mmCIF file of C-alpha atoms in Angstrom:
data_model
loop_
_atom_site.group_PDB
_atom_site.id
_atom_site.type_symbol
_atom_site.label_atom_id
_atom_site.label_comp_id
_atom_site.label_asym_id
_atom_site.label_seq_id
_atom_site.Cartn_x
_atom_site.Cartn_y
_atom_site.Cartn_z
ATOM 1 C CA ASP A 10 -28.020 -20.640 56.432
ATOM 2 C CA THR A 11 -30.020 -23.653 57.556
ATOM 3 C CA GLU A 12 -32.995 -24.659 55.407
ATOM 4 C CA VAL A 13 -34.889 -25.811 58.468
ATOM 5 C CA THR A 14 -36.095 -22.824 60.478
ATOM 6 C CA GLN A 15 -36.907 -23.077 64.158
ATOM 7 C CA THR A 16 -38.541 -20.500 66.389
ATOM 8 C CA PRO A 17 -37.980 -19.250 68.961
ATOM 9 C CA LYS A 18 -34.212 -19.575 69.293
ATOM 10 C CA HIS A 19 -34.406 -19.257 73.065
ATOM 11 C CA LEU A 20 -37.299 -19.894 75.436
ATOM 12 C CA VAL A 21 -37.588 -19.611 79.194
ATOM 13 C CA MET A 22 -40.765 -20.984 80.689
ATOM 14 C CA GLY A 23 -42.182 -21.786 84.080
ATOM 15 C CA MET A 24 -43.372 -25.214 85.049
ATOM 16 C CA THR A 25 -47.027 -24.163 84.758
ATOM 17 C CA ASN A 26 -46.701 -22.477 81.379
ATOM 18 C CA LYS A 27 -47.857 -23.718 77.990
ATOM 19 C CA LYS A 28 -45.620 -22.894 75.047
ATOM 20 C CA SER A 29 -44.977 -24.166 71.539
ATOM 21 C CA LEU A 30 -41.865 -24.689 69.467
ATOM 22 C CA LYS A 31 -42.177 -24.237 65.728
ATOM 23 C CA CYS A 32 -40.277 -25.729 62.824
ATOM 24 C CA GLU A 33 -40.611 -25.021 59.112
ATOM 25 C CA GLN A 34 -38.937 -26.407 56.011
ATOM 26 C CA HIS A 35 -39.526 -25.661 52.335
ATOM 27 C CA MET A 36 -37.368 -28.375 50.809
ATOM 28 C CA GLY A 37 -40.317 -30.624 50.025
ATOM 29 C CA HIS A 38 -39.157 -33.118 52.627
ATOM 30 C CA ARG A 39 -41.806 -35.590 53.747
ATOM 31 C CA ALA A 40 -40.208 -36.730 57.014
ATOM 32 C CA MET A 41 -39.741 -34.421 59.990
ATOM 33 C CA TYR A 42 -38.223 -35.090 63.383
ATOM 34 C CA TRP A 43 -37.930 -33.700 66.888
ATOM 35 C CA TYR A 44 -34.719 -34.390 68.796
ATOM 36 C CA LYS A 45 -33.713 -33.394 72.314
ATOM 37 C CA GLN A 46 -30.084 -32.709 73.161
ATOM 38 C CA LYS A 47 -28.712 -32.207 76.650
ATOM 39 C CA ALA A 48 -25.311 -30.629 77.210
ATOM 40 C CA LYS A 49 -22.374 -32.819 76.138
ATOM 41 C CA LYS A 50 -24.779 -35.559 74.999
ATOM 42 C CA PRO A 51 -25.806 -36.686 71.519
ATOM 43 C CA PRO A 52 -29.232 -35.818 70.103
ATOM 44 C CA GLU A 53 -31.990 -38.192 71.216
ATOM 45 C CA LEU A 54 -34.928 -38.889 68.941
ATOM 46 C CA MET A 55 -38.339 -37.895 70.305
ATOM 47 C CA PHE A 56 -40.828 -38.022 67.421
ATOM 48 C CA VAL A 57 -40.901 -38.764 63.725
ATOM 49 C CA TYR A 58 -43.562 -37.641 61.268
ATOM 50 C CA SER A 59 -43.869 -39.140 57.822
ATOM 51 C CA TYR A 60 -46.286 -37.642 55.311
ATOM 52 C CA GLU A 61 -47.837 -35.616 58.156
ATOM 53 C CA LYS A 62 -48.585 -38.696 60.228
ATOM 54 C CA LEU A 63 -46.868 -39.595 63.478
ATOM 55 C CA SER A 64 -44.627 -42.500 62.695
ATOM 56 C CA ILE A 65 -42.493 -42.866 65.790
ATOM 57 C CA ASN A 66 -42.941 -41.756 69.399
ATOM 58 C CA GLU A 67 -39.905 -42.749 71.423
ATOM 59 C CA SER A 68 -41.858 -43.099 74.684
ATOM 60 C CA VAL A 69 -41.837 -39.366 75.232
ATOM 61 C CA PRO A 70 -43.838 -38.060 78.247
ATOM 62 C CA SER A 71 -47.244 -36.608 77.399
ATOM 63 C CA ARG A 72 -46.176 -33.138 78.518
ATOM 64 C CA PHE A 73 -44.584 -33.009 75.040
ATOM 65 C CA SER A 74 -47.197 -33.033 72.292
ATOM 66 C CA PRO A 75 -46.170 -32.929 68.629
ATOM 67 C CA GLU A 76 -48.309 -31.634 65.798
ATOM 68 C CA CYS A 77 -47.810 -31.586 62.044
ATOM 69 C CA PRO A 78 -50.321 -29.131 60.522
ATOM 70 C CA ASN A 79 -48.976 -29.619 56.987
ATOM 71 C CA SER A 80 -46.019 -31.015 55.135
ATOM 72 C CA SER A 81 -43.864 -27.952 55.828
ATOM 73 C CA LEU A 82 -44.624 -27.331 59.484
ATOM 74 C CA LEU A 83 -43.930 -29.192 62.678
ATOM 75 C CA ASN A 84 -44.836 -27.985 66.152
ATOM 76 C CA LEU A 85 -43.967 -29.214 69.610
ATOM 77 C CA HIS A 86 -46.437 -28.168 72.296
ATOM 78 C CA LEU A 87 -45.067 -27.984 75.821
ATOM 79 C CA HIS A 88 -47.088 -28.122 79.026
ATOM 80 C CA ALA A 89 -46.174 -28.629 82.671
ATOM 81 C CA LEU A 90 -42.519 -29.203 81.944
ATOM 82 C CA GLN A 91 -39.911 -29.985 84.562
ATOM 83 C CA PRO A 92 -36.495 -28.336 85.024
ATOM 84 C CA GLU A 93 -34.845 -31.511 83.733
ATOM 85 C CA ASP A 94 -36.566 -30.879 80.389
ATOM 86 C CA SER A 95 -34.230 -27.951 79.839
ATOM 87 C CA ALA A 96 -32.263 -28.763 76.697
ATOM 88 C CA LEU A 97 -31.652 -27.881 73.071
ATOM 89 C CA TYR A 98 -34.621 -29.008 71.005
ATOM 90 C CA LEU A 99 -33.727 -29.768 67.425
ATOM 91 C CA CYS A 100 -36.022 -30.132 64.472
ATOM 92 C CA ALA A 101 -34.807 -32.027 61.430
ATOM 93 C CA SER A 102 -36.166 -33.119 58.098
ATOM 94 C CA SER A 103 -35.288 -35.618 55.399
ATOM 95 C CA GLN A 104 -36.581 -36.249 51.906
ATOM 96 C CA ASP A 105 -38.359 -39.384 53.059
ATOM 97 C CA LEU A 106 -38.300 -41.914 55.834
ATOM 98 C CA GLY A 107 -35.734 -44.568 55.159
ATOM 99 C CA THR A 108 -32.209 -45.608 55.807
ATOM 100 C CA GLY A 109 -30.576 -43.696 52.983
ATOM 101 C CA TYR A 110 -31.950 -40.230 53.517
ATOM 102 C CA LYS A 111 -29.894 -37.436 54.986
ATOM 103 C CA CYS A 112 -31.219 -35.434 57.910
ATOM 104 C CA THR A 113 -30.926 -31.659 57.870
ATOM 105 C CA PHE A 114 -31.143 -30.004 61.265
ATOM 106 C CA GLY A 115 -32.521 -26.638 62.213
ATOM 107 C CA SER A 116 -30.580 -24.297 64.473
ATOM 108 C CA GLY A 117 -32.541 -25.438 67.507
ATOM 109 C CA THR A 118 -34.505 -23.897 70.356
ATOM 110 C CA ARG A 119 -32.661 -23.633 73.639
ATOM 111 C CA LEU A 120 -35.283 -24.238 76.303
ATOM 112 C CA THR A 121 -34.879 -23.401 79.961
ATOM 113 C CA VAL A 122 -37.557 -24.508 82.411
ATOM 114 C CA VAL A 123 -37.561 -22.599 85.681
ATOM 115 C CA GLN B 197 -29.761 -52.306 71.996
ATOM 116 C CA LYS B 198 -28.267 -50.707 68.909
ATOM 117 C CA GLU B 199 -25.179 -48.716 69.804
ATOM 118 C CA VAL B 200 -22.751 -46.328 68.188
ATOM 119 C CA GLU B 201 -19.431 -45.888 69.965
ATOM 120 C CA GLN B 202 -16.952 -43.049 69.676
ATOM 121 C CA ASN B 203 -14.015 -41.909 71.766
ATOM 122 C CA SER B 204 -15.164 -38.755 73.528
ATOM 123 C CA GLY B 205 -11.725 -37.161 73.286
ATOM 124 C CA PRO B 206 -10.656 -34.507 73.378
ATOM 125 C CA LEU B 207 -8.532 -35.234 70.359
ATOM 126 C CA SER B 208 -5.911 -32.559 69.966
ATOM 127 C CA VAL B 209 -3.962 -32.116 66.742
ATOM 128 C CA PRO B 210 -1.684 -29.338 65.488
ATOM 129 C CA GLU B 211 -2.793 -27.137 62.625
ATOM 130 C CA GLY B 212 -2.036 -28.755 59.278
ATOM 131 C CA ALA B 213 -2.058 -32.304 60.647
ATOM 132 C CA ILE B 214 -4.480 -35.111 59.808
ATOM 133 C CA ALA B 215 -7.224 -35.677 62.360
ATOM 134 C CA SER B 216 -8.589 -39.221 62.516
ATOM 135 C CA LEU B 217 -11.973 -39.851 64.101
ATOM 136 C CA ASN B 218 -13.305 -43.342 64.636
ATOM 137 C CA CYS B 219 -16.683 -44.912 65.186
ATOM 138 C CA THR B 220 -17.982 -48.453 65.660
ATOM 139 C CA TYR B 221 -21.553 -49.648 65.539
ATOM 140 C CA SER B 222 -23.315 -52.712 66.817
ATOM 141 C CA ASP B 223 -26.136 -53.294 64.333
ATOM 142 C CA ARG B 224 -24.747 -55.383 61.494
ATOM 143 C CA VAL B 225 -27.629 -54.501 59.146
ATOM 144 C CA SER B 226 -26.929 -50.764 59.330
ATOM 145 C CA GLN B 227 -26.887 -49.278 55.863
ATOM 146 C CA SER B 228 -26.206 -45.555 56.044
ATOM 147 C CA PHE B 229 -23.516 -43.696 57.918
ATOM 148 C CA PHE B 230 -23.128 -40.002 58.539
ATOM 149 C CA TRP B 231 -20.700 -37.606 60.119
ATOM 150 C CA TYR B 232 -22.053 -34.422 61.643
ATOM 151 C CA ARG B 233 -20.021 -31.503 62.943
ATOM 152 C CA GLN B 234 -21.401 -29.584 65.909
ATOM 153 C CA TYR B 235 -19.899 -26.366 67.158
ATOM 154 C CA SER B 236 -20.517 -25.504 70.788
ATOM 155 C CA GLY B 237 -24.045 -24.210 71.256
ATOM 156 C CA LYS B 238 -24.986 -24.864 67.627
ATOM 157 C CA SER B 239 -26.937 -27.585 65.841
ATOM 158 C CA PRO B 240 -25.385 -30.574 64.040
ATOM 159 C CA GLU B 241 -24.294 -29.965 60.461
ATOM 160 C CA LEU B 242 -23.972 -32.870 58.031
ATOM 161 C CA ILE B 243 -20.497 -33.026 56.525
ATOM 162 C CA MET B 244 -20.239 -36.551 55.093
ATOM 163 C CA SER B 245 -22.409 -39.504 54.244
ATOM 164 C CA ILE B 246 -21.238 -42.949 53.167
ATOM 165 C CA TYR B 247 -23.234 -46.022 52.184
ATOM 166 C CA SER B 248 -20.810 -48.565 50.728
ATOM 167 C CA ASN B 249 -17.486 -50.034 51.766
ATOM 168 C CA GLY B 250 -14.389 -48.053 50.956
ATOM 169 C CA ASP B 251 -13.415 -44.409 50.947
ATOM 170 C CA LYS B 252 -15.371 -41.318 50.024
ATOM 171 C CA GLU B 253 -13.588 -38.018 49.662
ATOM 172 C CA ASP B 254 -15.018 -34.508 49.774
ATOM 173 C CA GLY B 255 -12.462 -31.734 49.921
ATOM 174 C CA ARG B 256 -10.361 -32.131 53.057
ATOM 175 C CA PHE B 257 -12.700 -34.806 54.430
ATOM 176 C CA THR B 258 -12.507 -38.544 53.766
ATOM 177 C CA ALA B 259 -14.997 -41.006 55.178
ATOM 178 C CA GLN B 260 -14.040 -44.667 55.357
ATOM 179 C CA LEU B 261 -16.454 -47.550 55.847
ATOM 180 C CA ASN B 262 -15.748 -51.183 56.640
ATOM 181 C CA LYS B 263 -19.017 -53.041 57.145
ATOM 182 C CA ALA B 264 -17.301 -56.335 57.951
ATOM 183 C CA SER B 265 -15.564 -54.688 60.901
ATOM 184 C CA GLN B 266 -18.579 -52.451 61.640
ATOM 185 C CA TYR B 267 -16.285 -49.477 61.575
ATOM 186 C CA VAL B 268 -16.536 -46.017 60.064
ATOM 187 C CA SER B 269 -13.983 -43.242 60.271
ATOM 188 C CA LEU B 270 -13.496 -39.633 59.260
ATOM 189 C CA LEU B 271 -10.160 -38.180 58.243
ATOM 190 C CA ILE B 272 -9.657 -34.423 58.149
ATOM 191 C CA ARG B 273 -6.578 -33.391 56.193
ATOM 192 C CA ASP B 274 -4.764 -30.090 56.727
ATOM 193 C CA SER B 275 -6.711 -29.508 59.949
ATOM 194 C CA GLN B 276 -7.596 -25.903 60.707
ATOM 195 C CA PRO B 277 -8.514 -24.247 64.019
ATOM 196 C CA SER B 278 -11.983 -23.731 62.519
ATOM 197 C CA ASP B 279 -12.362 -27.528 62.451
ATOM 198 C CA SER B 280 -12.410 -27.519 66.263
ATOM 199 C CA ALA B 281 -15.816 -28.925 67.132
ATOM 200 C CA THR B 282 -17.547 -32.096 68.276
ATOM 201 C CA TYR B 283 -17.909 -34.687 65.532
ATOM 202 C CA LEU B 284 -20.938 -36.943 65.797
ATOM 203 C CA CYS B 285 -21.060 -40.292 64.072
ATOM 204 C CA ALA B 286 -24.615 -41.288 63.154
ATOM 205 C CA VAL B 287 -25.848 -44.609 61.891
ATOM 206 C CA ASN B 288 -29.190 -45.169 60.223
ATOM 207 C CA THR B 289 -30.444 -48.632 61.023
ATOM 208 C CA ARG B 290 -33.395 -50.464 59.681
ATOM 209 C CA ALA B 291 -36.180 -50.705 62.247
ATOM 210 C CA GLN B 292 -37.275 -54.227 63.060
ATOM 211 C CA GLY B 293 -39.852 -55.480 60.577
ATOM 212 C CA GLY B 294 -39.891 -52.270 58.605
ATOM 213 C CA SER B 295 -38.055 -50.323 55.969
ATOM 214 C CA GLN B 296 -37.733 -47.101 57.874
ATOM 215 C CA GLY B 297 -34.644 -46.311 59.839
ATOM 216 C CA ASN B 298 -33.717 -44.085 62.715
ATOM 217 C CA LEU B 299 -30.549 -42.122 63.184
ATOM 218 C CA ILE B 300 -28.607 -43.322 66.187
ATOM 219 C CA PHE B 301 -25.845 -40.965 67.287
ATOM 220 C CA GLY B 302 -22.593 -41.686 69.001
ATOM 221 C CA LYS B 303 -21.637 -39.484 71.916
ATOM 222 C CA GLY B 304 -19.294 -37.482 69.718
ATOM 223 C CA THR B 305 -15.563 -36.823 69.654
ATOM 224 C CA LYS B 306 -14.373 -33.370 70.595
ATOM 225 C CA LEU B 307 -11.622 -32.221 68.244
ATOM 226 C CA SER B 308 -9.266 -29.389 69.089
ATOM 227 C CA VAL B 309 -6.928 -28.064 66.405
ATOM 228 C CA LYS B 310 -4.104 -26.018 67.890
ATOM 229 C CA PRO B 311 -2.612 -23.150 65.842
#
């Protein structure tokens, strides 16, 4: 069982919808991440939060809006997405932000934009 | 541009054989190296981490790191059909001017273990 929990596991949304992806971890990790993975491609970093503050935004379009309400939760708010945004969205966490820390991934949310 | 290169495969080995997966990276100051296993439709699962030159063994898995050659590999001994998956090499590099690092993934090598 993964220690990073993501909900929902599957999501189908229209291009005019607003939805949110949720991620939760109770390992006391202080760094949390959103990755996007297209089929047969490696995960691509979207956002990094460290101590509940946005640390890295990899030039992600504004239709993706991250939020970190507390040290255990990470949300990704979606609005006006395009079909090409369909992908597996992965949340991950690590003990801290730095080169030596291991990332643990959640099981992902498979998003389909219609 | 920091890059991590892997052969995409597929790499096919018979059950019981040794599977050898290779990875090279471009950023010489990289400090941490990880191997993730990803089954089709699932999320990546960390199976090995290595930080210093040499070999690190964990069960049937051995990670090898050569920083001078900017090369990291994963050996899987006594390969089983359940090892069939995509193996992602990930390198954590130090961001310019800072101490934090980001994981950069290779494209992954698809391994198929035939019974």
